[in-house]
């Protein structure tokens, strides 16, 4: 056999080997014995890091419950603090295996991240100072200073989608926005009601919720792009969490005193493909 007759079979073998190597590089979270989970560190009742370095909140408890249902012990879960702007980056670079951080599922984000869930459907609302009487609805934000945390799309829902001429004030995070609201540097903070409720619980005398929700915010659990098997396993864990009453217990623990209309039925999943 001449050398050139070996070229095609050899090329086929090399192609198979290359593909096998590529497949082995795609690591599913199901193969992991420990998990690094990205959470917020500055959102009361959702993801808050204490002085001792520990994390507490609804998202933290959801993350721990899902990890256990995936077969990972709580002591093998490491929480990684991140901001809204860092969620895609941390998943893409492998700094975290999951993100449970008030992570609304959007078409743009789905091009970079595979989403399990949603594990809860929140609603965008508005937080104002307690003495504020002129802001009763999202339309009343016309001309007012509206604060948005970096990496969020909440202000876009008001200014671009609804054409309301609010004056955008940007901050590194929503905790920074709430501080600006308290100091009179912003007139309103508008984002998911669970986020706002957590800040409200910190100081009911300083703030109040407008209580006029106007969007659905489907909180997903971010997994690495194309990790479909891992995503499907997380979806099963979320379903079990609702069916055995764990989700309702966690929601009432963290938000039962806020006056929010808490939904305790399993949300309709987006699908992992």
PDB file of C-alpha atoms in Angstrom:
ATOM      1  CA  UNK A   1       0.000   0.000   0.000  1.00  0.00           C
ATOM      2  CA  UNK A   2       1.345   3.421  -0.945  1.00  0.00           C
ATOM      3  CA  UNK A   3       1.778   6.138   1.706  1.00  0.00           C
ATOM      4  CA  UNK A   4      -0.900   8.342   0.180  1.00  0.00           C
ATOM      5  CA  UNK A   5      -3.414   5.481   0.566  1.00  0.00           C
ATOM      6  CA  UNK A   6      -2.897   5.689   4.351  1.00  0.00           C
ATOM      7  CA  UNK A   7      -3.822   9.372   4.498  1.00  0.00           C
ATOM      8  CA  UNK A   8      -7.621   9.006   4.670  1.00  0.00           C
ATOM      9  CA  UNK A   9      -7.719   6.312   7.405  1.00  0.00           C
ATOM     10  CA  UNK A  10      -5.119   8.210   9.424  1.00  0.00           C
ATOM     11  CA  UNK A  11      -7.089  11.442   9.129  1.00  0.00           C
ATOM     12  CA  UNK A  12     -10.219   9.643  10.335  1.00  0.00           C
ATOM     13  CA  UNK A  13      -8.377   8.275  13.378  1.00  0.00           C
ATOM     14  CA  UNK A  14      -7.019  11.730  14.223  1.00  0.00           C
ATOM     15  CA  UNK A  15     -10.498  13.230  13.890  1.00  0.00           C
ATOM     16  CA  UNK A  16     -11.970  10.672  16.280  1.00  0.00           C
ATOM     17  CA  UNK A  17      -9.184  11.287  18.792  1.00  0.00           C
ATOM     18  CA  UNK A  18      -9.644  15.053  18.561  1.00  0.00           C
ATOM     19  CA  UNK A  19     -13.377  14.764  19.127  1.00  0.00           C
ATOM     20  CA  UNK A  20     -12.900  12.459  22.092  1.00  0.00           C
ATOM     21  CA  UNK A  21     -10.526  14.976  23.632  1.00  0.00           C
ATOM     22  CA  UNK A  22     -13.013  17.792  23.099  1.00  0.00           C
ATOM     23  CA  UNK A  23     -15.798  15.807  24.732  1.00  0.00           C
ATOM     24  CA  UNK A  24     -13.637  15.034  27.745  1.00  0.00           C
ATOM     25  CA  UNK A  25     -13.063  18.772  28.220  1.00  0.00           C
ATOM     26  CA  UNK A  26     -16.815  19.360  28.672  1.00  0.00           C
ATOM     27  CA  UNK A  27     -17.179  18.716  32.390  1.00  0.00           C
ATOM     28  CA  UNK A  28     -20.651  18.249  33.815  1.00  0.00           C
ATOM     29  CA  UNK A  29     -21.347  19.303  37.368  1.00  0.00           C
ATOM     30  CA  UNK A  30     -22.676  15.746  37.896  1.00  0.00           C
ATOM     31  CA  UNK A  31     -19.080  14.507  37.907  1.00  0.00           C
ATOM     32  CA  UNK A  32     -18.076  16.761  40.797  1.00  0.00           C
ATOM     33  CA  UNK A  33     -17.786  15.703  44.419  1.00  0.00           C
ATOM     34  CA  UNK A  34     -17.773  19.312  45.604  1.00  0.00           C
ATOM     35  CA  UNK A  35     -19.389  22.479  44.280  1.00  0.00           C
ATOM     36  CA  UNK A  36     -18.429  26.136  44.060  1.00  0.00           C
ATOM     37  CA  UNK A  37     -21.642  28.135  43.980  1.00  0.00           C
ATOM     38  CA  UNK A  38     -21.821  31.835  43.152  1.00  0.00           C
ATOM     39  CA  UNK A  39     -24.158  33.843  45.392  1.00  0.00           C
ATOM     40  CA  UNK A  40     -24.715  37.476  46.260  1.00  0.00           C
ATOM     41  CA  UNK A  41     -22.989  38.757  49.385  1.00  0.00           C
ATOM     42  CA  UNK A  42     -24.878  42.014  49.976  1.00  0.00           C
ATOM     43  CA  UNK A  43     -28.573  41.197  49.550  1.00  0.00           C
ATOM     44  CA  UNK A  44     -30.394  40.684  52.874  1.00  0.00           C
ATOM     45  CA  UNK A  45     -32.705  37.633  52.982  1.00  0.00           C
ATOM     46  CA  UNK A  46     -31.265  36.349  49.687  1.00  0.00           C
ATOM     47  CA  UNK A  47     -27.484  36.220  49.832  1.00  0.00           C
ATOM     48  CA  UNK A  48     -25.690  38.026  52.631  1.00  0.00           C
ATOM     49  CA  UNK A  49     -22.178  37.449  53.954  1.00  0.00           C
ATOM     50  CA  UNK A  50     -21.835  37.928  57.699  1.00  0.00           C
ATOM     51  CA  UNK A  51     -18.881  39.235  59.673  1.00  0.00           C
ATOM     52  CA  UNK A  52     -17.721  35.645  60.233  1.00  0.00           C
ATOM     53  CA  UNK A  53     -17.673  34.981  56.476  1.00  0.00           C
ATOM     54  CA  UNK A  54     -20.744  32.735  56.455  1.00  0.00           C
ATOM     55  CA  UNK A  55     -23.568  33.227  53.943  1.00  0.00           C
ATOM     56  CA  UNK A  56     -27.287  33.305  54.706  1.00  0.00           C
ATOM     57  CA  UNK A  57     -30.493  33.860  52.761  1.00  0.00           C
ATOM     58  CA  UNK A  58     -33.082  32.218  50.548  1.00  0.00           C
ATOM     59  CA  UNK A  59     -30.738  31.759  47.577  1.00  0.00           C
ATOM     60  CA  UNK A  60     -28.089  30.296  49.877  1.00  0.00           C
ATOM     61  CA  UNK A  61     -30.568  27.787  51.308  1.00  0.00           C
ATOM     62  CA  UNK A  62     -31.808  26.865  47.830  1.00  0.00           C
ATOM     63  CA  UNK A  63     -28.208  26.303  46.714  1.00  0.00           C
ATOM     64  CA  UNK A  64     -27.482  24.038  49.680  1.00  0.00           C
ATOM     65  CA  UNK A  65     -30.690  22.072  49.184  1.00  0.00           C
ATOM     66  CA  UNK A  66     -30.037  21.543  45.466  1.00  0.00           C
ATOM     67  CA  UNK A  67     -26.441  20.497  46.181  1.00  0.00           C
ATOM     68  CA  UNK A  68     -27.620  17.868  48.679  1.00  0.00           C
ATOM     69  CA  UNK A  69     -30.115  16.504  46.167  1.00  0.00           C
ATOM     70  CA  UNK A  70     -27.239  16.247  43.676  1.00  0.00           C
ATOM     71  CA  UNK A  71     -25.333  14.136  46.193  1.00  0.00           C
ATOM     72  CA  UNK A  72     -22.938  16.838  47.438  1.00  0.00           C
ATOM     73  CA  UNK A  73     -22.665  17.265  51.217  1.00  0.00           C
ATOM     74  CA  UNK A  74     -23.048  20.741  52.681  1.00  0.00           C
ATOM     75  CA  UNK A  75     -19.465  20.755  53.916  1.00  0.00           C
ATOM     76  CA  UNK A  76     -18.349  20.235  50.308  1.00  0.00           C
ATOM     77  CA  UNK A  77     -20.083  23.411  49.087  1.00  0.00           C
ATOM     78  CA  UNK A  78     -17.980  26.572  48.812  1.00  0.00           C
ATOM     79  CA  UNK A  79     -19.810  29.859  48.303  1.00  0.00           C
ATOM     80  CA  UNK A  80     -18.212  32.421  46.010  1.00  0.00           C
ATOM     81  CA  UNK A  81     -19.450  36.017  46.316  1.00  0.00           C
ATOM     82  CA  UNK A  82     -20.200  37.745  43.030  1.00  0.00           C
ATOM     83  CA  UNK A  83     -22.061  40.734  41.623  1.00  0.00           C
ATOM     84  CA  UNK A  84     -24.714  40.779  38.909  1.00  0.00           C
ATOM     85  CA  UNK A  85     -22.092  41.821  36.355  1.00  0.00           C
ATOM     86  CA  UNK A  86     -19.840  38.848  37.199  1.00  0.00           C
ATOM     87  CA  UNK A  87     -22.322  35.979  36.845  1.00  0.00           C
ATOM     88  CA  UNK A  88     -21.687  35.038  33.205  1.00  0.00           C
ATOM     89  CA  UNK A  89     -17.937  35.632  33.521  1.00  0.00           C
ATOM     90  CA  UNK A  90     -17.546  33.395  36.576  1.00  0.00           C
ATOM     91  CA  UNK A  91     -19.454  30.545  34.925  1.00  0.00           C
ATOM     92  CA  UNK A  92     -17.628  30.910  31.629  1.00  0.00           C
ATOM     93  CA  UNK A  93     -14.202  30.932  33.286  1.00  0.00           C
ATOM     94  CA  UNK A  94     -15.025  27.997  35.575  1.00  0.00           C
ATOM     95  CA  UNK A  95     -14.672  29.999  38.784  1.00  0.00           C
ATOM     96  CA  UNK A  96     -18.046  28.607  39.879  1.00  0.00           C
ATOM     97  CA  UNK A  97     -20.033  25.501  38.991  1.00  0.00           C
ATOM     98  CA  UNK A  98     -23.461  26.998  39.690  1.00  0.00           C
ATOM     99  CA  UNK A  99     -24.882  30.487  40.139  1.00  0.00           C
ATOM    100  CA  UNK A 100     -27.829  31.008  42.497  1.00  0.00           C
ATOM    101  CA  UNK A 101     -27.951  34.790  42.708  1.00  0.00           C
ATOM    102  CA  UNK A 102     -31.316  36.389  41.818  1.00  0.00           C
ATOM    103  CA  UNK A 103     -30.386  35.465  38.231  1.00  0.00           C
ATOM    104  CA  UNK A 104     -33.316  36.359  35.978  1.00  0.00           C
ATOM    105  CA  UNK A 105     -33.551  34.217  32.847  1.00  0.00           C
ATOM    106  CA  UNK A 106     -33.438  36.404  29.722  1.00  0.00           C
ATOM    107  CA  UNK A 107     -32.925  35.605  26.009  1.00  0.00           C
ATOM    108  CA  UNK A 108     -29.589  37.434  25.985  1.00  0.00           C
ATOM    109  CA  UNK A 109     -28.259  35.556  29.003  1.00  0.00           C
ATOM    110  CA  UNK A 110     -29.375  32.230  27.553  1.00  0.00           C
ATOM    111  CA  UNK A 111     -26.846  32.714  24.744  1.00  0.00           C
ATOM    112  CA  UNK A 112     -24.031  32.475  27.334  1.00  0.00           C
ATOM    113  CA  UNK A 113     -25.416  30.312  30.130  1.00  0.00           C
ATOM    114  CA  UNK A 114     -27.547  27.185  30.452  1.00  0.00           C
ATOM    115  CA  UNK A 115     -30.358  27.856  32.932  1.00  0.00           C
ATOM    116  CA  UNK A 116     -32.104  25.381  35.178  1.00  0.00           C
ATOM    117  CA  UNK A 117     -35.415  26.403  36.659  1.00  0.00           C
ATOM    118  CA  UNK A 118     -36.776  28.893  37.344  1.00  0.00           C
ATOM    119  CA  UNK A 119     -36.802  28.091  41.042  1.00  0.00           C
ATOM    120  CA  UNK A 120     -38.959  31.152  41.744  1.00  0.00           C
ATOM    121  CA  UNK A 121     -40.825  33.818  39.767  1.00  0.00           C
ATOM    122  CA  UNK A 122     -40.358  37.229  41.348  1.00  0.00           C
ATOM    123  CA  UNK A 123     -41.847  40.529  40.141  1.00  0.00           C
ATOM    124  CA  UNK A 124     -40.191  43.867  39.601  1.00  0.00           C
ATOM    125  CA  UNK A 125     -41.367  46.554  42.014  1.00  0.00           C
ATOM    126  CA  UNK A 126     -40.051  49.832  43.400  1.00  0.00           C
ATOM    127  CA  UNK A 127     -38.524  50.864  46.739  1.00  0.00           C
ATOM    128  CA  UNK A 128     -38.758  54.489  47.889  1.00  0.00           C
ATOM    129  CA  UNK A 129     -38.112  56.438  51.067  1.00  0.00           C
ATOM    130  CA  UNK A 130     -40.775  56.011  53.726  1.00  0.00           C
ATOM    131  CA  UNK A 131     -41.943  59.630  53.471  1.00  0.00           C
ATOM    132  CA  UNK A 132     -42.348  59.496  49.665  1.00  0.00           C
ATOM    133  CA  UNK A 133     -45.972  60.044  48.559  1.00  0.00           C
ATOM    134  CA  UNK A 134     -45.711  61.001  44.886  1.00  0.00           C
ATOM    135  CA  UNK A 135     -44.404  57.650  43.543  1.00  0.00           C
ATOM    136  CA  UNK A 136     -47.318  55.200  43.504  1.00  0.00           C
ATOM    137  CA  UNK A 137     -46.661  53.413  40.212  1.00  0.00           C
ATOM    138  CA  UNK A 138     -43.855  52.844  37.719  1.00  0.00           C
ATOM    139  CA  UNK A 139     -45.231  55.716  35.600  1.00  0.00           C
ATOM    140  CA  UNK A 140     -44.476  58.110  38.447  1.00  0.00           C
ATOM    141  CA  UNK A 141     -40.754  57.560  37.894  1.00  0.00           C
ATOM    142  CA  UNK A 142     -40.830  59.988  34.972  1.00  0.00           C
ATOM    143  CA  UNK A 143     -38.042  62.525  35.581  1.00  0.00           C
ATOM    144  CA  UNK A 144     -37.019  60.908  38.882  1.00  0.00           C
ATOM    145  CA  UNK A 145     -33.553  59.574  39.760  1.00  0.00           C
ATOM    146  CA  UNK A 146     -33.714  55.788  39.374  1.00  0.00           C
ATOM    147  CA  UNK A 147     -30.802  53.708  40.646  1.00  0.00           C
ATOM    148  CA  UNK A 148     -29.693  50.465  38.967  1.00  0.00           C
ATOM    149  CA  UNK A 149     -26.994  48.020  40.054  1.00  0.00           C
ATOM    150  CA  UNK A 150     -24.250  47.169  37.575  1.00  0.00           C
ATOM    151  CA  UNK A 151     -25.059  44.139  35.426  1.00  0.00           C
ATOM    152  CA  UNK A 152     -28.801  44.435  36.024  1.00  0.00           C
ATOM    153  CA  UNK A 153     -31.452  45.168  33.397  1.00  0.00           C
ATOM    154  CA  UNK A 154     -34.136  46.501  35.742  1.00  0.00           C
ATOM    155  CA  UNK A 155     -33.914  50.134  34.646  1.00  0.00           C
ATOM    156  CA  UNK A 156     -34.070  49.058  30.993  1.00  0.00           C
ATOM    157  CA  UNK A 157     -37.488  47.532  31.713  1.00  0.00           C
ATOM    158  CA  UNK A 158     -38.675  51.009  32.705  1.00  0.00           C
ATOM    159  CA  UNK A 159     -36.771  53.408  30.465  1.00  0.00           C
ATOM    160  CA  UNK A 160     -36.445  51.430  27.219  1.00  0.00           C
ATOM    161  CA  UNK A 161     -39.331  48.964  27.274  1.00  0.00           C
ATOM    162  CA  UNK A 162     -41.939  51.351  28.750  1.00  0.00           C
ATOM    163  CA  UNK A 163     -40.559  54.647  27.493  1.00  0.00           C
ATOM    164  CA  UNK A 164     -40.608  56.245  30.939  1.00  0.00           C
ATOM    165  CA  UNK A 165     -38.065  59.059  31.147  1.00  0.00           C
ATOM    166  CA  UNK A 166     -36.466  58.243  34.473  1.00  0.00           C
ATOM    167  CA  UNK A 167     -32.990  59.657  35.137  1.00  0.00           C
ATOM    168  CA  UNK A 168     -30.649  56.680  35.417  1.00  0.00           C
ATOM    169  CA  UNK A 169     -28.234  56.577  38.332  1.00  0.00           C
ATOM    170  CA  UNK A 170     -25.812  53.646  38.259  1.00  0.00           C
ATOM    171  CA  UNK A 171     -24.166  51.958  41.220  1.00  0.00           C
ATOM    172  CA  UNK A 172     -21.938  48.891  41.680  1.00  0.00           C
ATOM    173  CA  UNK A 173     -24.725  46.923  43.400  1.00  0.00           C
ATOM    174  CA  UNK A 174     -28.249  47.190  44.730  1.00  0.00           C
ATOM    175  CA  UNK A 175     -26.977  47.564  48.265  1.00  0.00           C
ATOM    176  CA  UNK A 176     -25.157  50.668  47.024  1.00  0.00           C
ATOM    177  CA  UNK A 177     -28.404  51.822  45.374  1.00  0.00           C
ATOM    178  CA  UNK A 178     -30.295  51.467  48.649  1.00  0.00           C
ATOM    179  CA  UNK A 179     -27.599  53.488  50.423  1.00  0.00           C
ATOM    180  CA  UNK A 180     -27.965  56.205  47.783  1.00  0.00           C
ATOM    181  CA  UNK A 181     -31.723  56.140  48.274  1.00  0.00           C
ATOM    182  CA  UNK A 182     -31.305  56.584  52.022  1.00  0.00           C
ATOM    183  CA  UNK A 183     -28.891  59.478  51.496  1.00  0.00           C
ATOM    184  CA  UNK A 184     -31.208  61.266  49.055  1.00  0.00           C
ATOM    185  CA  UNK A 185     -28.911  60.669  46.077  1.00  0.00           C
ATOM    186  CA  UNK A 186     -31.605  58.646  44.289  1.00  0.00           C
ATOM    187  CA  UNK A 187     -35.399  58.843  44.361  1.00  0.00           C
ATOM    188  CA  UNK A 188     -36.195  55.179  43.775  1.00  0.00           C
ATOM    189  CA  UNK A 189     -34.723  51.713  43.365  1.00  0.00           C
ATOM    190  CA  UNK A 190     -36.617  49.342  41.110  1.00  0.00           C
ATOM    191  CA  UNK A 191     -35.766  45.664  40.862  1.00  0.00           C
ATOM    192  CA  UNK A 192     -37.136  42.267  41.902  1.00  0.00           C
ATOM    193  CA  UNK A 193     -39.551  42.349  44.839  1.00  0.00           C
ATOM    194  CA  UNK A 194     -37.617  39.697  46.792  1.00  0.00           C
ATOM    195  CA  UNK A 195     -34.472  41.836  46.625  1.00  0.00           C
ATOM    196  CA  UNK A 196     -36.344  44.955  47.712  1.00  0.00           C
ATOM    197  CA  UNK A 197     -38.171  43.083  50.471  1.00  0.00           C
ATOM    198  CA  UNK A 198     -34.867  41.979  51.952  1.00  0.00           C
ATOM    199  CA  UNK A 199     -33.664  45.567  52.188  1.00  0.00           C
ATOM    200  CA  UNK A 200     -37.027  46.676  53.558  1.00  0.00           C
ATOM    201  CA  UNK A 201     -36.755  44.153  56.386  1.00  0.00           C
ATOM    202  CA  UNK A 202     -33.451  45.757  57.384  1.00  0.00           C
ATOM    203  CA  UNK A 203     -35.111  49.125  58.079  1.00  0.00           C
ATOM    204  CA  UNK A 204     -38.884  49.421  57.786  1.00  0.00           C
ATOM    205  CA  UNK A 205     -38.759  52.982  59.147  1.00  0.00           C
ATOM    206  CA  UNK A 206     -36.583  54.257  56.289  1.00  0.00           C
ATOM    207  CA  UNK A 207     -38.179  52.628  53.223  1.00  0.00           C
ATOM    208  CA  UNK A 208     -41.410  51.327  51.787  1.00  0.00           C
ATOM    209  CA  UNK A 209     -42.417  49.220  48.805  1.00  0.00           C
ATOM    210  CA  UNK A 210     -44.626  50.881  46.227  1.00  0.00           C
ATOM    211  CA  UNK A 211     -46.267  47.449  45.874  1.00  0.00           C
ATOM    212  CA  UNK A 212     -47.126  47.887  42.192  1.00  0.00           C
ATOM    213  CA  UNK A 213     -45.356  44.963  40.429  1.00  0.00           C
ATOM    214  CA  UNK A 214     -45.093  45.090  36.656  1.00  0.00           C
ATOM    215  CA  UNK A 215     -42.897  42.203  35.375  1.00  0.00           C
ATOM    216  CA  UNK A 216     -42.218  38.516  35.893  1.00  0.00           C
ATOM    217  CA  UNK A 217     -38.617  37.753  36.867  1.00  0.00           C
ATOM    218  CA  UNK A 218     -37.864  34.048  36.452  1.00  0.00           C
ATOM    219  CA  UNK A 219     -34.973  33.223  38.779  1.00  0.00           C
ATOM    220  CA  UNK A 220     -32.808  30.541  37.185  1.00  0.00           C
ATOM    221  CA  UNK A 221     -29.837  28.551  38.403  1.00  0.00           C
ATOM    222  CA  UNK A 222     -26.965  29.160  36.021  1.00  0.00           C
ATOM    223  CA  UNK A 223     -24.841  26.207  34.943  1.00  0.00           C
ATOM    224  CA  UNK A 224     -22.052  26.033  32.419  1.00  0.00           C
ATOM    225  CA  UNK A 225     -23.121  26.457  28.810  1.00  0.00           C
ATOM    226  CA  UNK A 226     -24.108  23.116  27.197  1.00  0.00           C
ATOM    227  CA  UNK A 227     -24.127  21.172  30.475  1.00  0.00           C
ATOM    228  CA  UNK A 228     -27.592  19.849  29.667  1.00  0.00           C
ATOM    229  CA  UNK A 229     -27.353  16.753  31.885  1.00  0.00           C
ATOM    230  CA  UNK A 230     -26.332  18.879  34.856  1.00  0.00           C
ATOM    231  CA  UNK A 231     -29.147  21.319  34.152  1.00  0.00           C
ATOM    232  CA  UNK A 232     -31.725  18.532  33.976  1.00  0.00           C
ATOM    233  CA  UNK A 233     -30.514  17.129  37.302  1.00  0.00           C
ATOM    234  CA  UNK A 234     -30.904  20.569  38.903  1.00  0.00           C
ATOM    235  CA  UNK A 235     -34.440  20.780  37.505  1.00  0.00           C
ATOM    236  CA  UNK A 236     -35.299  17.470  39.166  1.00  0.00           C
ATOM    237  CA  UNK A 237     -33.875  18.788  42.428  1.00  0.00           C
ATOM    238  CA  UNK A 238     -35.992  21.963  42.192  1.00  0.00           C
ATOM    239  CA  UNK A 239     -39.130  19.905  41.495  1.00  0.00           C
ATOM    240  CA  UNK A 240     -38.465  17.714  44.539  1.00  0.00           C
ATOM    241  CA  UNK A 241     -37.803  20.820  46.628  1.00  0.00           C
ATOM    242  CA  UNK A 242     -41.306  22.102  45.862  1.00  0.00           C
ATOM    243  CA  UNK A 243     -43.066  18.762  46.090  1.00  0.00           C
ATOM    244  CA  UNK A 244     -41.779  17.916  49.573  1.00  0.00           C
ATOM    245  CA  UNK A 245     -42.574  21.383  50.983  1.00  0.00           C
ATOM    246  CA  UNK A 246     -38.996  22.601  51.333  1.00  0.00           C
ATOM    247  CA  UNK A 247     -39.476  25.533  48.951  1.00  0.00           C
ATOM    248  CA  UNK A 248     -42.550  26.788  50.794  1.00  0.00           C
ATOM    249  CA  UNK A 249     -40.786  26.519  54.142  1.00  0.00           C
ATOM    250  CA  UNK A 250     -37.785  28.494  52.881  1.00  0.00           C
ATOM    251  CA  UNK A 251     -39.932  31.172  51.258  1.00  0.00           C
ATOM    252  CA  UNK A 252     -41.972  31.691  54.419  1.00  0.00           C
ATOM    253  CA  UNK A 253     -38.846  31.704  56.574  1.00  0.00           C
ATOM    254  CA  UNK A 254     -37.243  34.531  54.627  1.00  0.00           C
ATOM    255  CA  UNK A 255     -40.212  36.497  53.255  1.00  0.00           C
ATOM    256  CA  UNK A 256     -43.242  35.517  55.325  1.00  0.00           C
ATOM    257  CA  UNK A 257     -43.256  38.858  57.187  1.00  0.00           C
ATOM    258  CA  UNK A 258     -42.958  41.081  54.126  1.00  0.00           C
ATOM    259  CA  UNK A 259     -46.566  41.069  52.920  1.00  0.00           C
ATOM    260  CA  UNK A 260     -45.540  39.689  49.522  1.00  0.00           C
ATOM    261  CA  UNK A 261     -47.875  37.254  47.796  1.00  0.00           C
ATOM    262  CA  UNK A 262     -45.591  34.208  47.941  1.00  0.00           C
ATOM    263  CA  UNK A 263     -46.160  31.538  45.284  1.00  0.00           C
ATOM    264  CA  UNK A 264     -45.453  28.005  46.498  1.00  0.00           C
ATOM    265  CA  UNK A 265     -46.274  25.938  43.389  1.00  0.00           C
ATOM    266  CA  UNK A 266     -43.576  24.590  41.066  1.00  0.00           C
ATOM    267  CA  UNK A 267     -42.705  27.229  38.438  1.00  0.00           C
ATOM    268  CA  UNK A 268     -42.934  26.284  34.764  1.00  0.00           C
ATOM    269  CA  UNK A 269     -39.427  25.355  33.647  1.00  0.00           C
ATOM    270  CA  UNK A 270     -37.695  26.963  30.669  1.00  0.00           C
ATOM    271  CA  UNK A 271     -35.993  23.782  29.424  1.00  0.00           C
ATOM    272  CA  UNK A 272     -32.269  23.061  29.326  1.00  0.00           C
ATOM    273  CA  UNK A 273     -31.587  22.917  25.592  1.00  0.00           C
TER     274      UNK A 273
END
